[in-house]
Amino acid sequence: MYQEIQLSSEFCTSVDRAVALGKKVSMITYVLGDIGEAKLKYILFRILGSVGREDLMELFYTAAKELIVNSTKAAIKRIIFEELKLNIQNLQDYEEGMKFFKSSLNERKFPAYKKQMRESGLFVKITCIYQKDKINLEIRNNFPLLPIEAERVKEKFINAKKYDNLFEFFMEHGDSTEGAGMGITMVEILLSQSGFDRRLLSIYSSERKKETVARVEVHLSGIQKSAETHEQLFVE
């Protein structure tokens, strides 16, 4: 699965050693290319193998990729606003910038922004924290959500509850899934179809810590259900 691209022995040995010791494993990316995907697969394969849950590979790999794409978009958005000399904190500027962002950006154009992300100090950090009966996947940006972004994330969480499967989502949105909350919807549906509570996906944003963290927290000892009042978006 992860052998389509030959990874360095140093990388593989480092991951194997960390997993053998039960330590968390992290990697930093700017735009996730083929090598980054191969590294992500290797990390998840080793971790899931260590807890005997290789069957959850599709869930965690797809969830990671969707959340990484969301995080990359958020970083590139900030770069584009700088290029357009628009104030991302200003509502009128934000709406103007988002029109350009949605019409001009797709995943094929991400690599063009890799250098700017590095130069701007913006990155995406993927971390897996795991025990025998629990796996946490965290996708982290080193900036907080804007208030308008937090409101839209909240709307996406609510909207995702309308769909029991991805077919329903595609039927309603057709080809206009860009910016439609695809990542949140897909991860929630994958959790549900894997026998877990879809609300085990949450997003945390902190102005104080200057970070946003999307987290998938799965308990392996049984089907965990969250309380009806369980929040999925936390902003401080």
Coordinates of N, CA and C in Angstrom, one line a residue, residues 8-234:
S8 N 12.8 6.6 2.4 CA 14.2 6.4 2.9 C 14.2 5.5 4.1
S9 N 15.3 4.7 4.2 CA 15.4 3.8 5.3 C 15.4 4.6 6.6
E10 N 15.9 5.8 6.6 CA 16.0 6.6 7.8 C 14.6 6.9 8.3
F11 N 13.7 7.3 7.4 CA 12.3 7.6 7.7 C 11.6 6.4 8.3
C12 N 11.7 5.3 7.6 CA 11.0 4.1 8.0 C 11.5 3.6 9.4
T13 N 12.8 3.7 9.6 CA 13.4 3.2 10.8 C 12.9 4.1 12.0
S14 N 12.9 5.4 11.7 CA 12.4 6.4 12.7 C 11.0 6.1 13.1
V15 N 10.1 5.9 12.1 CA 8.7 5.6 12.4 C 8.6 4.3 13.2
D16 N 9.3 3.3 12.7 CA 9.2 1.9 13.3 C 9.7 2.0 14.8
R17 N 10.7 2.8 15.1 CA 11.2 2.9 16.4 C 10.2 3.6 17.3
A18 N 9.6 4.7 16.8 CA 8.6 5.4 17.6 C 7.4 4.6 17.9
V19 N 6.9 3.8 16.9 CA 5.8 3.0 17.1 C 6.1 1.8 18.1
A20 N 7.3 1.3 18.0 CA 7.6 0.2 18.9 C 7.6 0.7 20.4
L21 N 8.0 2.0 20.5 CA 8.0 2.6 21.9 C 6.6 3.2 22.3
G22 N 5.7 3.2 21.4 CA 4.4 3.7 21.7 C 4.3 5.2 21.7
K23 N 5.3 5.9 21.0 CA 5.4 7.3 21.0 C 4.5 7.9 19.9
K24 N 4.0 9.1 20.1 CA 3.2 9.8 19.1 C 4.1 10.0 17.9
V25 N 3.5 10.0 16.7 CA 4.3 10.2 15.5 C 3.7 11.5 14.7
S26 N 4.6 12.4 14.3 CA 4.1 13.6 13.7 C 4.9 13.8 12.4
M27 N 4.3 14.5 11.4 CA 5.0 14.9 10.2 C 4.4 16.3 9.8
I28 N 5.3 17.1 9.2 CA 4.9 18.5 8.8 C 4.9 18.5 7.3
T29 N 3.8 19.1 6.7 CA 3.8 19.2 5.3 C 3.3 20.6 4.9
Y30 N 3.6 21.0 3.7 CA 3.1 22.3 3.2 C 2.0 22.0 2.2
V31 N 2.4 21.3 1.1 CA 1.4 20.8 0.2 C 1.7 19.3 0.1
L32 N 0.7 18.5 0.4 CA 0.9 17.0 0.5 C 1.0 16.5 -0.9
G33 N 2.3 16.1 -1.3 CA 2.5 15.5 -2.6 C 2.5 14.0 -2.5
D34 N 3.1 13.3 -3.6 CA 3.1 11.9 -3.6 C 4.0 11.3 -2.5
I35 N 5.1 11.9 -2.2 CA 6.0 11.4 -1.2 C 5.3 11.6 0.2
G36 N 4.7 12.8 0.4 CA 4.0 13.0 1.6 C 2.9 12.0 1.9
E37 N 2.1 11.7 0.8 CA 1.1 10.7 0.9 C 1.6 9.3 1.3
A38 N 2.8 9.0 0.7 CA 3.4 7.7 1.0 C 3.9 7.6 2.4
K39 N 4.4 8.7 2.9 CA 4.8 8.8 4.3 C 3.6 8.7 5.3
L40 N 2.5 9.4 4.9 CA 1.3 9.3 5.7 C 0.8 7.9 5.8
K41 N 0.8 7.2 4.6 CA 0.3 5.8 4.6 C 1.2 4.9 5.4
Y42 N 2.5 5.1 5.4 CA 3.4 4.3 6.1 C 3.2 4.4 7.6
I43 N 3.0 5.7 8.0 CA 2.8 6.0 9.5 C 1.5 5.3 9.9
L44 N 0.5 5.5 9.2 CA -0.8 5.0 9.6 C -0.8 3.4 9.6
F45 N -0.2 2.9 8.6 CA -0.1 1.4 8.4 C 0.6 0.8 9.7
R46 N 1.7 1.4 10.1 CA 2.5 0.9 11.2 C 1.7 1.1 12.5
I47 N 1.1 2.2 12.7 CA 0.3 2.5 13.9 C -0.9 1.6 14.0
L48 N -1.6 1.5 13.0 CA -2.8 0.6 13.0 C -2.4 -0.9 13.1
G49 N -1.3 -1.3 12.5 CA -0.8 -2.6 12.7 C -0.4 -2.9 14.2
S50 N 0.1 -1.9 14.8 CA 0.6 -2.1 16.2 C -0.6 -2.3 17.2
V51 N -1.8 -1.8 16.8 CA -3.0 -2.0 17.7 C -3.9 -3.0 17.1
G52 N -3.5 -3.7 16.0 CA -4.3 -4.7 15.4 C -5.6 -4.3 14.7
R53 N -5.5 -3.0 14.2 CA -6.7 -2.5 13.5 C -6.4 -2.0 12.1
E54 N -5.8 -2.8 11.3 CA -5.5 -2.5 9.9 C -6.8 -2.2 9.1
D55 N -7.9 -2.8 9.6 CA -9.2 -2.6 9.0 C -9.6 -1.1 8.9
L56 N -9.0 -0.3 9.8 CA -9.4 1.1 9.9 C -8.5 2.0 9.0
M57 N -7.7 1.4 8.1 CA -6.8 2.2 7.3 C -7.5 3.2 6.4
E58 N -8.6 2.7 5.7 CA -9.3 3.6 4.8 C -9.9 4.8 5.6
L59 N -10.5 4.5 6.7 CA -11.1 5.6 7.6 C -10.0 6.6 7.9
F60 N -8.9 6.2 8.5 CA -7.9 7.2 8.9 C -7.2 7.8 7.8
Y61 N -6.8 7.1 6.7 CA -6.1 7.7 5.6 C -7.0 8.7 4.9
T62 N -8.2 8.4 4.6 CA -9.1 9.3 3.9 C -9.4 10.5 4.8
A63 N -9.7 10.3 6.1 CA -9.9 11.4 7.0 C -8.7 12.3 7.0
A64 N -7.5 11.7 7.1 CA -6.3 12.6 7.2 C -6.2 13.4 5.9
K65 N -6.4 12.8 4.8 CA -6.2 13.5 3.5 C -7.3 14.6 3.4
E66 N -8.5 14.3 3.7 CA -9.5 15.4 3.6 C -9.3 16.6 4.5
L67 N -8.8 16.3 5.7 CA -8.6 17.3 6.7 C -7.3 18.1 6.4
I68 N -6.3 17.4 5.8 CA -5.1 18.1 5.3 C -5.4 19.0 4.2
V69 N -6.3 18.6 3.2 CA -6.7 19.5 2.1 C -7.4 20.7 2.7
N70 N -8.3 20.5 3.7 CA -8.9 21.7 4.3 C -7.9 22.6 4.9
S71 N -6.9 22.1 5.6 CA -5.9 22.9 6.3 C -5.0 23.6 5.3
T72 N -4.7 22.9 4.2 CA -3.9 23.5 3.1 C -4.6 24.7 2.5
K73 N -5.9 24.5 2.2 CA -6.8 25.6 1.7 C -6.8 26.8 2.6
A74 N -6.9 26.6 3.9 CA -7.0 27.7 4.8 C -5.7 28.5 4.8
A75 N -4.5 27.8 4.7 CA -3.2 28.4 4.6 C -3.1 29.2 3.3
I76 N -3.4 28.6 2.2 CA -3.3 29.2 0.9 C -4.2 30.4 0.8
K77 N -5.4 30.3 1.4 CA -6.3 31.5 1.4 C -5.7 32.7 2.0
R78 N -4.9 32.5 3.1 CA -4.3 33.7 3.7 C -3.2 34.2 2.9
I79 N -2.5 33.4 2.1 CA -1.5 33.9 1.2 C -2.1 34.7 0.0
I80 N -3.2 34.2 -0.5 CA -3.9 34.9 -1.6 C -4.5 36.2 -1.1
F81 N -5.0 36.3 0.1 CA -5.4 37.6 0.6 C -4.3 38.6 0.7
E82 N -3.1 38.1 1.1 CA -1.9 39.0 1.1 C -1.6 39.5 -0.3
E83 N -1.6 38.5 -1.3 CA -1.3 38.9 -2.6 C -2.3 39.9 -3.2
L84 N -3.6 39.8 -2.9 CA -4.6 40.7 -3.3 C -4.7 42.0 -2.5
K85 N -3.8 42.0 -1.5 CA -3.8 43.2 -0.6 C -5.2 43.5 0.0
L86 N -5.9 42.4 0.4 CA -7.2 42.5 1.1 C -7.0 42.1 2.5
N87 N -7.8 42.8 3.4 CA -7.8 42.6 4.8 C -8.7 41.4 5.1
I88 N -8.1 40.3 5.5 CA -8.9 39.1 5.7 C -9.9 39.2 6.9
Q89 N -9.6 40.2 7.8 CA -10.4 40.5 9.0 C -11.6 41.3 8.7
N90 N -11.6 42.0 7.5 CA -12.7 42.9 7.1 C -13.7 42.1 6.3
L91 N -15.0 42.2 6.7 CA -16.0 41.4 6.1 C -16.2 41.6 4.6
Q92 N -16.1 42.9 4.2 CA -16.3 43.2 2.7 C -15.1 42.6 2.0
D93 N -13.9 42.8 2.5 CA -12.7 42.3 1.8 C -12.7 40.8 1.8
Y94 N -13.2 40.2 2.9 CA -13.3 38.7 3.0 C -14.2 38.2 1.9
E95 N -15.4 38.7 1.7 CA -16.3 38.2 0.7 C -15.7 38.4 -0.7
E96 N -15.0 39.5 -0.9 CA -14.4 39.8 -2.3 C -13.3 38.7 -2.5
G97 N -12.5 38.5 -1.5 CA -11.4 37.6 -1.7 C -11.8 36.2 -1.8
M98 N -12.9 35.8 -1.2 CA -13.4 34.4 -1.3 C -14.0 34.1 -2.6
K99 N -14.5 35.2 -3.3 CA -15.0 34.9 -4.7 C -13.9 34.5 -5.6
F100 N -12.7 35.2 -5.4 CA -11.6 34.9 -6.2 C -11.0 33.5 -5.8
F101 N -11.0 33.3 -4.5 CA -10.4 32.1 -4.0 C -11.2 30.9 -4.5
K102 N -12.5 30.9 -4.5 CA -13.3 29.8 -4.9 C -13.3 29.6 -6.4
S103 N -13.2 30.6 -7.2 CA -13.2 30.5 -8.6 C -11.9 30.1 -9.2
S104 N -10.8 30.4 -8.5 CA -9.5 30.2 -9.1 C -8.7 29.1 -8.5
L105 N -9.0 28.6 -7.3 CA -8.2 27.6 -6.7 C -8.8 26.2 -6.7
N106 N -8.0 25.2 -7.1 CA -8.4 23.8 -6.9 C -7.1 23.1 -6.5
E107 N -7.3 21.8 -6.2 CA -6.2 21.0 -5.6 C -5.0 20.9 -6.6
R108 N -5.3 21.0 -7.9 CA -4.2 20.9 -8.8 C -3.2 22.1 -8.8
K109 N -3.8 23.2 -8.2 CA -2.9 24.4 -8.1 C -2.2 24.5 -6.8
F110 N -2.5 23.6 -5.9 CA -1.8 23.7 -4.6 C -0.3 23.8 -4.6
P111 N 0.3 22.9 -5.4 CA 1.8 22.9 -5.4 C 2.5 24.2 -5.7
A112 N 1.8 25.1 -6.5 CA 2.3 26.4 -6.8 C 2.5 27.3 -5.6
Y113 N 1.8 26.9 -4.5 CA 1.8 27.7 -3.3 C 2.8 27.1 -2.2
K114 N 3.4 26.0 -2.6 CA 4.3 25.4 -1.6 C 5.4 26.3 -1.1
K115 N 6.0 27.0 -2.0 CA 7.1 27.9 -1.7 C 6.6 29.0 -0.8
Q116 N 5.5 29.6 -1.2 CA 5.0 30.7 -0.4 C 4.6 30.3 1.0
M117 N 4.0 29.1 1.1 CA 3.7 28.6 2.5 C 5.0 28.5 3.3
R118 N 6.0 27.9 2.8 CA 7.3 27.9 3.5 C 7.8 29.2 3.9
E119 N 7.8 30.2 2.9 CA 8.3 31.5 3.2 C 7.4 32.3 4.2
S120 N 6.1 32.0 4.2 CA 5.2 32.6 5.2 C 5.2 32.0 6.5
G121 N 5.9 30.8 6.6 CA 5.9 30.1 7.9 C 4.6 29.4 8.2
L122 N 3.8 29.1 7.2 CA 2.5 28.4 7.3 C 2.7 26.9 7.0
F123 N 2.2 26.1 7.8 CA 2.4 24.6 7.6 C 1.2 23.9 8.1
V124 N 1.2 22.6 7.7 CA 0.1 21.7 8.3 C 0.9 20.6 9.0
K125 N 0.5 20.3 10.2 CA 1.2 19.3 11.0 C 0.2 18.1 11.3
I126 N 0.6 16.9 11.0 CA -0.2 15.7 11.2 C 0.4 15.0 12.4
T127 N -0.4 14.6 13.4 CA 0.0 13.9 14.6 C -0.9 12.8 14.9
C128 N -0.3 11.6 15.1 CA -1.1 10.4 15.6 C -0.7 10.1 17.0
I129 N -1.6 10.1 17.9 CA -1.4 9.7 19.3 C -2.3 8.5 19.5
Y130 N -1.7 7.4 20.0 CA -2.4 6.2 20.1 C -2.0 5.3 21.3
Q131 N -3.0 4.6 21.7 CA -2.8 3.5 22.8 C -3.5 2.3 22.2
K132 N -3.5 1.2 23.0 CA -4.1 0.0 22.6 C -5.6 0.1 22.3
D133 N -6.3 1.0 23.0 CA -7.7 1.1 22.8 C -8.2 2.5 22.3
K134 N -7.2 3.3 21.8 CA -7.6 4.6 21.4 C -6.6 5.2 20.4
I135 N -7.2 5.9 19.3 CA -6.3 6.5 18.4 C -6.8 8.0 18.1
N136 N -5.9 8.9 18.3 CA -6.3 10.3 18.0 C -5.5 10.7 16.7
L137 N -6.2 11.3 15.8 CA -5.5 11.9 14.6 C -5.8 13.4 14.7
E138 N -4.7 14.1 14.6 CA -4.8 15.6 14.7 C -4.1 16.2 13.5
I139 N -4.9 17.2 12.9 CA -4.4 18.0 11.7 C -4.4 19.4 12.2
R140 N -3.2 20.0 12.2 CA -3.0 21.3 12.9 C -2.5 22.4 11.9
N141 N -3.2 23.6 11.9 CA -2.7 24.8 11.3 C -2.0 25.7 12.4
N142 N -1.0 26.4 12.0 CA -0.4 27.3 13.0 C -1.0 28.7 12.9
F143 N -2.3 28.8 12.9 CA -3.1 30.0 13.0 C -4.5 29.7 13.4
P144 N -5.2 30.6 14.1 CA -6.6 30.4 14.5 C -7.6 30.6 13.4
L145 N -8.8 30.1 13.6 CA -9.9 30.4 12.7 C -10.3 31.9 12.9
L146 N -10.7 32.5 11.8 CA -11.3 33.8 11.9 C -12.8 33.6 12.4
P147 N -13.4 34.6 13.0 CA -14.8 34.5 13.4 C -15.7 34.0 12.3
I148 N -15.5 34.6 11.1 CA -16.4 34.2 10.0 C -16.2 32.7 9.6
E149 N -14.9 32.3 9.7 CA -14.6 30.9 9.4 C -15.2 30.0 10.4
A150 N -15.1 30.4 11.7 CA -15.7 29.6 12.7 C -17.2 29.4 12.5
E151 N -17.9 30.5 12.1 CA -19.3 30.4 11.9 C -19.6 29.4 10.7
R152 N -18.8 29.5 9.7 CA -19.0 28.6 8.5 C -18.7 27.1 8.8
V153 N -17.7 26.9 9.7 CA -17.4 25.5 10.1 C -18.6 25.0 10.9
K154 N -19.2 25.8 11.8 CA -20.3 25.4 12.5 C -21.5 25.0 11.6
E155 N -21.7 25.8 10.6 CA -22.7 25.5 9.6 C -22.4 24.2 8.9
K156 N -21.2 24.0 8.6 CA -20.8 22.7 7.8 C -21.0 21.5 8.7
F157 N -20.8 21.6 10.0 CA -21.0 20.5 10.9 C -22.5 20.2 10.9
I158 N -23.4 21.3 11.0 CA -24.8 21.1 11.0 C -25.3 20.5 9.7
N159 N -24.8 21.0 8.6 CA -25.2 20.5 7.2 C -24.8 19.1 7.0
A160 N -23.6 18.7 7.6 CA -23.1 17.3 7.4 C -24.1 16.3 7.9
K161 N -24.9 16.7 8.9 CA -25.8 15.7 9.6 C -26.9 15.3 8.7
K162 N -27.1 16.0 7.6 CA -28.2 15.7 6.6 C -27.9 14.5 5.8
Y163 N -26.7 14.1 5.7 CA -26.3 13.0 4.8 C -25.8 11.8 5.5
D164 N -26.4 10.6 5.1 CA -26.1 9.3 5.6 C -25.0 8.7 4.8
N165 N -24.8 9.1 3.5 CA -23.8 8.6 2.6 C -23.3 9.6 1.6
L166 N -22.2 9.4 1.0 CA -21.6 10.4 0.1 C -22.4 10.5 -1.2
F167 N -23.1 9.4 -1.5 CA -23.9 9.5 -2.8 C -25.0 10.6 -2.6
E168 N -25.6 10.7 -1.5 CA -26.6 11.7 -1.2 C -26.0 13.1 -1.4
F169 N -24.8 13.2 -0.8 CA -24.1 14.5 -0.8 C -23.8 14.9 -2.3
F170 N -23.3 14.0 -3.1 CA -22.9 14.3 -4.5 C -24.2 14.6 -5.3
M171 N -25.3 13.9 -5.0 CA -26.5 14.1 -5.8 C -27.0 15.5 -5.5
E172 N -26.9 16.0 -4.3 CA -27.4 17.3 -4.0 C -26.5 18.4 -4.6
H173 N -25.2 18.2 -4.5 CA -24.2 19.3 -4.8 C -23.7 19.2 -6.2
G174 N -23.8 18.0 -6.8 CA -23.3 17.8 -8.2 C -21.8 18.1 -8.2
D175 N -21.3 18.9 -9.1 CA -19.9 19.2 -9.3 C -19.4 20.4 -8.4
S176 N -20.4 21.0 -7.7 CA -20.0 22.2 -7.0 C -19.7 21.9 -5.5
T177 N -18.8 20.9 -5.3 CA -18.4 20.5 -4.0 C -17.3 21.4 -3.4
E178 N -16.7 22.2 -4.3 CA -15.6 23.1 -3.8 C -16.2 24.0 -2.8
G179 N -15.7 24.0 -1.5 CA -16.1 24.9 -0.5 C -17.4 24.5 0.1
A180 N -17.9 23.3 -0.2 CA -19.2 22.9 0.3 C -19.1 22.0 1.6
G181 N -18.0 22.0 2.2 CA -17.8 21.3 3.4 C -17.6 19.8 3.2
M182 N -17.0 19.5 2.0 CA -16.8 18.1 1.6 C -16.0 17.4 2.7
G183 N -14.9 18.0 3.2 CA -14.0 17.3 4.1 C -14.8 16.9 5.4
I184 N -15.5 17.8 6.0 CA -16.2 17.5 7.2 C -17.3 16.4 6.9
T185 N -18.0 16.6 5.8 CA -19.1 15.6 5.5 C -18.5 14.2 5.3
M186 N -17.4 14.1 4.5 CA -16.8 12.8 4.2 C -16.3 12.1 5.5
V187 N -15.6 12.9 6.3 CA -15.1 12.3 7.6 C -16.2 11.8 8.5
E188 N -17.3 12.6 8.6 CA -18.4 12.2 9.4 C -19.0 10.9 8.9
I189 N -19.2 10.9 7.6 CA -19.9 9.7 7.0 C -19.0 8.5 7.2
L190 N -17.7 8.6 7.0 CA -16.7 7.5 7.1 C -16.7 7.0 8.6
L191 N -16.8 7.9 9.5 CA -16.9 7.5 10.9 C -18.1 6.7 11.2
S192 N -19.3 7.2 10.7 CA -20.5 6.5 10.9 C -20.5 5.1 10.2
Q193 N -20.0 5.0 9.0 CA -20.0 3.8 8.3 C -19.0 2.8 8.9
S194 N -18.1 3.3 9.7 CA -17.1 2.4 10.4 C -17.6 2.0 11.8
G195 N -18.8 2.4 12.1 CA -19.4 2.0 13.4 C -19.1 3.0 14.5
F196 N -18.7 4.2 14.2 CA -18.3 5.2 15.3 C -19.3 6.4 15.2
D197 N -19.4 7.1 16.3 CA -20.2 8.3 16.3 C -19.5 9.3 15.4
R198 N -20.3 9.9 14.5 CA -19.7 10.9 13.6 C -19.2 12.2 14.3
R199 N -19.7 12.4 15.5 CA -19.3 13.6 16.3 C -17.9 13.4 17.0
L200 N -17.3 12.3 16.7 CA -15.9 12.1 17.2 C -14.9 12.9 16.4
L201 N -15.4 13.6 15.3 CA -14.7 14.6 14.6 C -14.9 16.0 15.3
S202 N -13.9 16.7 15.6 CA -14.1 18.0 16.3 C -13.0 19.0 15.8
I203 N -13.2 20.2 15.9 CA -12.3 21.3 15.5 C -12.1 22.3 16.7
Y204 N -10.8 22.5 17.0 CA -10.5 23.4 18.1 C -9.7 24.6 17.6
S205 N -10.0 25.8 17.9 CA -9.3 27.0 17.5 C -8.9 27.8 18.7
S206 N -7.7 28.3 18.7 CA -7.2 29.1 19.9 C -6.5 30.3 19.3
E207 N -7.0 31.5 19.6 CA -6.3 32.7 19.3 C -5.0 32.8 20.2
R208 N -5.1 32.4 21.4 CA -4.0 32.5 22.3 C -2.8 31.6 21.9
K209 N -3.1 30.4 21.4 CA -2.1 29.5 21.0 C -1.8 29.6 19.5
K210 N -2.5 30.4 18.8 CA -2.3 30.7 17.4 C -2.4 29.3 16.6
E211 N -3.5 28.6 16.8 CA -3.6 27.3 16.1 C -5.0 26.9 15.9
T212 N -5.2 26.0 14.9 CA -6.5 25.4 14.7 C -6.2 23.9 14.6
V213 N -6.9 23.0 15.3 CA -6.7 21.6 15.3 C -8.0 20.9 14.9
A214 N -7.9 20.1 13.8 CA -9.0 19.2 13.5 C -8.6 17.8 14.1
R215 N -9.5 17.2 14.9 CA -9.2 16.0 15.6 C -10.2 14.9 15.3
V216 N -9.8 13.7 15.0 CA -10.6 12.5 15.0 C -10.2 11.6 16.1
E217 N -11.1 11.3 17.0 CA -10.7 10.6 18.3 C -11.5 9.3 18.3
V218 N -10.9 8.2 18.1 CA -11.6 6.9 18.0 C -11.2 6.0 19.1
H219 N -12.2 5.5 19.9 CA -12.0 4.5 20.9 C -12.2 3.1 20.3
L220 N -11.2 2.2 20.4 CA -11.3 0.9 19.8 C -11.9 -0.2 20.6
S221 N -12.1 0.1 21.9 CA -12.7 -0.9 22.8 C -14.2 -1.1 22.7
G222 N -14.8 -0.3 21.9 CA -16.2 -0.4 21.7 C -16.7 0.8 20.9
I223 N -18.0 0.7 20.5 CA -18.6 1.8 19.8 C -18.9 2.9 20.8
Q224 N -18.2 4.0 20.6 CA -18.4 5.1 21.6 C -19.4 6.1 21.0
K225 N -20.3 6.4 21.9 CA -21.3 7.4 21.5 C -21.2 8.6 22.3
S226 N -21.3 9.8 21.7 CA -21.1 11.0 22.4 C -22.5 11.5 22.9
A227 N -22.5 12.3 23.9 CA -23.7 12.8 24.5 C -24.4 13.7 23.4
E228 N -25.7 13.8 23.5 CA -26.4 14.6 22.5 C -26.0 16.1 22.5
T229 N -25.4 16.6 23.6 CA -25.0 17.9 23.7 C -23.5 18.1 23.3
H230 N -22.9 17.0 22.8 CA -21.5 17.1 22.5 C -21.2 18.1 21.4
E231 N -20.3 19.1 21.7 CA -19.9 20.1 20.8 C -18.8 19.6 19.9
Q232 N -18.8 20.1 18.6 CA -17.8 19.7 17.7 C -16.8 20.8 17.4
L233 N -17.2 22.1 17.7 CA -16.4 23.2 17.4 C -16.1 23.9 18.7
F234 N -14.8 24.1 19.0 CA -14.4 24.8 20.2 C -13.5 26.0 19.8

